[in-house]
Rosetta silent file (secondary structure, phi, psi, omega in degrees, C-alpha in Angstrom):
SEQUENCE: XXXXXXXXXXXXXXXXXXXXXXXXXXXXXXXXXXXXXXXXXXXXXXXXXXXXXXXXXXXXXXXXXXXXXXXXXXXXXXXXXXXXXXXXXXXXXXXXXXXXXXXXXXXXXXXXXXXXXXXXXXXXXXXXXXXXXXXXXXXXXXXXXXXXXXX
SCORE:     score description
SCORE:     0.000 S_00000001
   1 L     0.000   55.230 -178.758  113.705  -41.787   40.898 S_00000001
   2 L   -95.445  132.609  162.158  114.713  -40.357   44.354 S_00000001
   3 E   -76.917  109.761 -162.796  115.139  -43.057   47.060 S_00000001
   4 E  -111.658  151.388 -178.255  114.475  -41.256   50.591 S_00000001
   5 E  -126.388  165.699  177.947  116.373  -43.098   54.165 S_00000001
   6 E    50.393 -140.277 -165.983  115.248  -41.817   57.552 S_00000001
   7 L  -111.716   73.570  157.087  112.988  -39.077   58.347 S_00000001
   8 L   -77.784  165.030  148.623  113.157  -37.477   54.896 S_00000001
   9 L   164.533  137.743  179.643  109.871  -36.538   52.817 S_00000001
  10 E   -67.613  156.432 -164.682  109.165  -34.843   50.150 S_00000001
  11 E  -160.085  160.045  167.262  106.604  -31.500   50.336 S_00000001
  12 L   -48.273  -25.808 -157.483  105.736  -28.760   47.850 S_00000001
  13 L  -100.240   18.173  155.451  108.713  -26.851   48.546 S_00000001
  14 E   114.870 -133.162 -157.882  111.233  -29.687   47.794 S_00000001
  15 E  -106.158   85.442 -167.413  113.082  -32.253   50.545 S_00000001
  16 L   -80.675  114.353 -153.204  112.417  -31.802   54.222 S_00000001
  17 E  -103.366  123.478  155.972  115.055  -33.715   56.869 S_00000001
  18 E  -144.203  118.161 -167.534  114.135  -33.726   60.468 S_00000001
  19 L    98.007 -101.550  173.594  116.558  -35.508   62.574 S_00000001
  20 E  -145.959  126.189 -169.890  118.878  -37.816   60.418 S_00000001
  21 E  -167.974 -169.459  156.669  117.917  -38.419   56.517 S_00000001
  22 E   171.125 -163.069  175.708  118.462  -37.882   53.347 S_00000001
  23 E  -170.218  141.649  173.322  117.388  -39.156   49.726 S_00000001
  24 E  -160.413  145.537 -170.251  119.378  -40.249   46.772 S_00000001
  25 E  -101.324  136.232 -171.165  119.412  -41.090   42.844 S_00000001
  26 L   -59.496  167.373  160.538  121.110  -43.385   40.552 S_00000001
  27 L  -139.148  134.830 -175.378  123.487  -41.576   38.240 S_00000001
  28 L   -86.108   -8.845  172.196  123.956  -43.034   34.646 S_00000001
  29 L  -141.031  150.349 -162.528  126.753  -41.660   33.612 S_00000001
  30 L   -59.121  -27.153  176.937  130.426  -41.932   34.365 S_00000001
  31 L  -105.990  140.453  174.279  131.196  -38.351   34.245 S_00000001
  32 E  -163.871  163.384  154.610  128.616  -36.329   35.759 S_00000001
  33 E  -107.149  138.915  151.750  127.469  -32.997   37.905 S_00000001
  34 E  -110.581  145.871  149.304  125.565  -33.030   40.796 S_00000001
  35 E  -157.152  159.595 -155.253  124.505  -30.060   42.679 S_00000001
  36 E  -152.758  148.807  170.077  121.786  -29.057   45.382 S_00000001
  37 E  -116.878  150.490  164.144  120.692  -26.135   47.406 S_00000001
  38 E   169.465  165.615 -160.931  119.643  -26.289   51.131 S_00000001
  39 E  -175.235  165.934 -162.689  119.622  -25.030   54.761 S_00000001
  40 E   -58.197  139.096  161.779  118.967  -25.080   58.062 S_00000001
  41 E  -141.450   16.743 -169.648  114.972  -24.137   58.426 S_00000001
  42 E  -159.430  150.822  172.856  113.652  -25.156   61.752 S_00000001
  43 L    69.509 -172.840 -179.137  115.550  -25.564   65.649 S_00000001
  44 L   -51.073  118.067  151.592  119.155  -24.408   67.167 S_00000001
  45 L   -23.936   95.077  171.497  121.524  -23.075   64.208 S_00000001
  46 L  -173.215  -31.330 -168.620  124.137  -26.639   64.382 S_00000001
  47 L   -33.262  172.161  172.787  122.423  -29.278   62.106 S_00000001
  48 L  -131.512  149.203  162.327  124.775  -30.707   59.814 S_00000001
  49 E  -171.448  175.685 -160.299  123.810  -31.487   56.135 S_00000001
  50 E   159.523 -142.461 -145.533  125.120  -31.379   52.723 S_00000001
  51 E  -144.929  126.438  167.057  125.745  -33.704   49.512 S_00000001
  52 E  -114.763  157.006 -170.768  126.605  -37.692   49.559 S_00000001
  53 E  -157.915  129.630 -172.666  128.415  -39.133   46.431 S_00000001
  54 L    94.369  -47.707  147.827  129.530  -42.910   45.858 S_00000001
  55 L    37.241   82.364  168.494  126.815  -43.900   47.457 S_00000001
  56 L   -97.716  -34.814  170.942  125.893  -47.829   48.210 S_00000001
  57 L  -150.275 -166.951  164.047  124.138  -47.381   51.673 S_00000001
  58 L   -90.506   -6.444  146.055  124.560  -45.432   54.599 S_00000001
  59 L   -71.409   13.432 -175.124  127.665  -47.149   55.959 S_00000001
  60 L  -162.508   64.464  165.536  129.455  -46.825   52.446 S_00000001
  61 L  -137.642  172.846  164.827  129.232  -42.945   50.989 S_00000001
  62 E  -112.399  133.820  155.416  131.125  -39.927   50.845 S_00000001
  63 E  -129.664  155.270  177.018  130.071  -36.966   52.041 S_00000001
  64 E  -104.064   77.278 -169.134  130.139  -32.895   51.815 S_00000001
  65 E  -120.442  179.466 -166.119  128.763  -31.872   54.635 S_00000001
  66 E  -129.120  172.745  142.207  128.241  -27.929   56.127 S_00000001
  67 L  -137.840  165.027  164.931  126.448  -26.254   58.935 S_00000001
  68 L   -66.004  -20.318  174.059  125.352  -22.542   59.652 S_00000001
  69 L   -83.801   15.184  155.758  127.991  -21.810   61.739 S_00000001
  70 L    99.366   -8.109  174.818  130.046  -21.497   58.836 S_00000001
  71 E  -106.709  151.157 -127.651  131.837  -25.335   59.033 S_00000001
  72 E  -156.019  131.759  152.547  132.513  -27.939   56.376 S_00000001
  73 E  -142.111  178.299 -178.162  134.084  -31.429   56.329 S_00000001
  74 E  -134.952  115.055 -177.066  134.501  -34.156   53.750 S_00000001
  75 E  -139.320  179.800 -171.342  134.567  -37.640   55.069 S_00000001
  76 E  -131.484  161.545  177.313  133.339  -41.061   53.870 S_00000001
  77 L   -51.920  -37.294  179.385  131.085  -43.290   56.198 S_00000001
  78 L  -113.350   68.847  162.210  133.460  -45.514   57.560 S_00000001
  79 L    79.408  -30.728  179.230  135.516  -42.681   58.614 S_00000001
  80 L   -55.530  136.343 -178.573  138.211  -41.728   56.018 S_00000001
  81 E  -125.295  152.369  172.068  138.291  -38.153   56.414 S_00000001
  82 E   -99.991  -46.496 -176.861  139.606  -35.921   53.368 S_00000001
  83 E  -126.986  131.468  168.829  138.974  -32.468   55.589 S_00000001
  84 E   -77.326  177.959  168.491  138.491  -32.683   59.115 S_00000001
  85 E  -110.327  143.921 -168.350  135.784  -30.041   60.079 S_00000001
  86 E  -159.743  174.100 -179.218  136.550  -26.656   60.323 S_00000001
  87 E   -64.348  120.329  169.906  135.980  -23.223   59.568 S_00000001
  88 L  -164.529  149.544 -122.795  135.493  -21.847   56.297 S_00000001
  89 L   -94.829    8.386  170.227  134.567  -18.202   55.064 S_00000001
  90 L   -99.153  -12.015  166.593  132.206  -19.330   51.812 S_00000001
  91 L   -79.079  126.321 -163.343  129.496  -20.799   53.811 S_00000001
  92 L   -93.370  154.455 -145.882  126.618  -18.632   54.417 S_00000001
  93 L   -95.514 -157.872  176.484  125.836  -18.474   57.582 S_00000001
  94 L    54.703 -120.841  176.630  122.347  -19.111   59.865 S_00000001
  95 L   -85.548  -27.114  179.793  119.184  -20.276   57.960 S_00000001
  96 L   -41.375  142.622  167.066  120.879  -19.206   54.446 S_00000001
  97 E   -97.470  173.048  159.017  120.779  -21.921   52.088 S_00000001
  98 E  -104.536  165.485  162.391  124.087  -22.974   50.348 S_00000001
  99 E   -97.577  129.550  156.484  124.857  -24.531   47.134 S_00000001
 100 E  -140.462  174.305 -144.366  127.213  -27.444   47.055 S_00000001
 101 E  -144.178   93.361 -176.422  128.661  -29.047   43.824 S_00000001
 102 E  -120.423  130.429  176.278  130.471  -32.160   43.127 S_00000001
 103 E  -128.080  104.893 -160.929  131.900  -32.441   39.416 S_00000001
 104 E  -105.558  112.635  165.668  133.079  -35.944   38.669 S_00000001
 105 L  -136.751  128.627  148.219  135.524  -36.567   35.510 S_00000001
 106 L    87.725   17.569  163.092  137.798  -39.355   35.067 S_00000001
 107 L   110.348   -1.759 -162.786  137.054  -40.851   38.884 S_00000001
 108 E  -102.757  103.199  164.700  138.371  -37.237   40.425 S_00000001
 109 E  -102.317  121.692 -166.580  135.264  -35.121   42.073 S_00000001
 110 E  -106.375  113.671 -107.588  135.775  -31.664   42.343 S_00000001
 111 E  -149.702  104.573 -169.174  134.232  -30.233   45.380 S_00000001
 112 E  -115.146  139.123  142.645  132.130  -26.666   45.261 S_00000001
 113 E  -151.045  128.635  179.225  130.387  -24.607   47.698 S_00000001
 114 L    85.544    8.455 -168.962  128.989  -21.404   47.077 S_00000001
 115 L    77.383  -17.448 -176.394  130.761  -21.510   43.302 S_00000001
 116 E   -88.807  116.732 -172.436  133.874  -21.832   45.375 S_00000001
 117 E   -52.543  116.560  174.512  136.284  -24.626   44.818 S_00000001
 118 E   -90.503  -59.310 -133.164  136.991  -26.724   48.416 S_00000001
 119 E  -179.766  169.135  172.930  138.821  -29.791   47.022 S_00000001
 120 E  -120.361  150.158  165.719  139.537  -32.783   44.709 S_00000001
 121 E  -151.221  145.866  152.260  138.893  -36.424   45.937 S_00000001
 122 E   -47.945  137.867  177.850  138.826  -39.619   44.423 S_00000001
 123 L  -114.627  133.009  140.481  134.919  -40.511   43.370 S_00000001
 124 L   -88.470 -159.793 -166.893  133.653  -43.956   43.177 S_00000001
 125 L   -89.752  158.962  164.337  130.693  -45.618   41.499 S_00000001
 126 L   116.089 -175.476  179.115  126.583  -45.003   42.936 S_00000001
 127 L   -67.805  170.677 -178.903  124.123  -42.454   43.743 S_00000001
 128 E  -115.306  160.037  177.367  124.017  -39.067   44.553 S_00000001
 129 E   167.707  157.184  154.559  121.871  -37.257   47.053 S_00000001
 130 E   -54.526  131.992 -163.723  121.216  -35.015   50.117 S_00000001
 131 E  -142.835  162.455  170.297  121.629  -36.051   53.769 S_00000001
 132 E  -156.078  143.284  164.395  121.186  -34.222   56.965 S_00000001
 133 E  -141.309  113.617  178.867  121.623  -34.879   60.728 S_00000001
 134 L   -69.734  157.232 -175.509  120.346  -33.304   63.157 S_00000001
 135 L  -138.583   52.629 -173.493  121.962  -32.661   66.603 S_00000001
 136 L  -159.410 -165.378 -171.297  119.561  -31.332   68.879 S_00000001
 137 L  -117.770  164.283  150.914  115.614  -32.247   69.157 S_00000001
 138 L   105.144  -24.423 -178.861  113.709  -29.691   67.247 S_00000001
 139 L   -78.792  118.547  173.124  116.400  -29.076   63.808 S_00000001
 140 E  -122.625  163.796 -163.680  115.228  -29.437   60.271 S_00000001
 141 E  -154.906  117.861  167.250  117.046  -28.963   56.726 S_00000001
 142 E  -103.674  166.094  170.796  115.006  -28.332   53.799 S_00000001
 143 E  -140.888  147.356 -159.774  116.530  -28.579   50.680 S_00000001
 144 E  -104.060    8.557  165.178  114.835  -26.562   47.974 S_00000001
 145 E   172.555  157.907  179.485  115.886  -28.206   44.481 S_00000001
 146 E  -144.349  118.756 -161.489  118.758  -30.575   43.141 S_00000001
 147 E  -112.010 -178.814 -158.020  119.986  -30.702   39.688 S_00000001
 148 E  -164.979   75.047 -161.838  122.045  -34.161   38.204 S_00000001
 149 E  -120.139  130.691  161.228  123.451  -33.842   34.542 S_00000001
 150 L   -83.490  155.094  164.855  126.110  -36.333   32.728 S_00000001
 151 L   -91.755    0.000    0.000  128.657  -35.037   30.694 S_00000001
């Protein structure tokens, strides 16, 4: 039951973003994992994309997001930032896709990329899903599967 915003769309090969997008799914249970693969696959190496969590619209989420040039922040829509963005050595770089991970127990989300732990944050309630924005004309982000399990 994925819900797609912007200029998302689904394809054989799983969820293709060009420009600003995403898609995202209820989650049913209080404790839960999400995690997704995905990467840059079209325009200048810069897009940004990555994993939303909390999720009521697009003015009220958290996000995990990366680029290929290796940088990561964690912020929420209307600006609370947990990580500012910056440089960090587990994100593969270019076209590579990454993995990100968020594993939510007891309201706490524990915050993966690459198998590597970035952080803890407070989690609220809503869906989860994949977002991307590009910031050039010509940049797409496919993302090639997303898994979503309660504990």
């Amino acid at each position: 039951r994925w819900e797609t915003f912007g200029e998302a769309r689904f394809d054989g090969g799983g969820l293709v973003i060009a420009s600003t997008g995403g898609a995202v799914t209820p989650v049913e249970a209080a404790d839960f994992t999400f995690e997704a693969a995905g990467g840059q696959s079209a325009g200048a190496i810069g897009a940004v994309y990555g994993i939303v969590f909390g999720y009521q619209n697009e003015q009220d989420t958290m996000m995990v997001l990366i680029n290929g040039n290796g940088y990561v922040e964690v912020v929420a829509a209307d600006g609370k930032e947990w990580m500012a963005w910056q440089q960090w050595p587990n994100i593969l770089l270019g076209n590579e896709a990454n993995r990100l991970r968020v594993d939510v127990s007891g309201g706490e989300g524990l915050i993966r990329i690459n198998d590597e732990v970035l952080l803890r944050l407070p989690v609220g309630e809503g869906k989860v899903g994949v977002m991307a924005r590009g910031l050039e004309a010509g940049q797409e982000v496919r993302f090639g599967w997303a898994k979503l399990w309660g504990k």
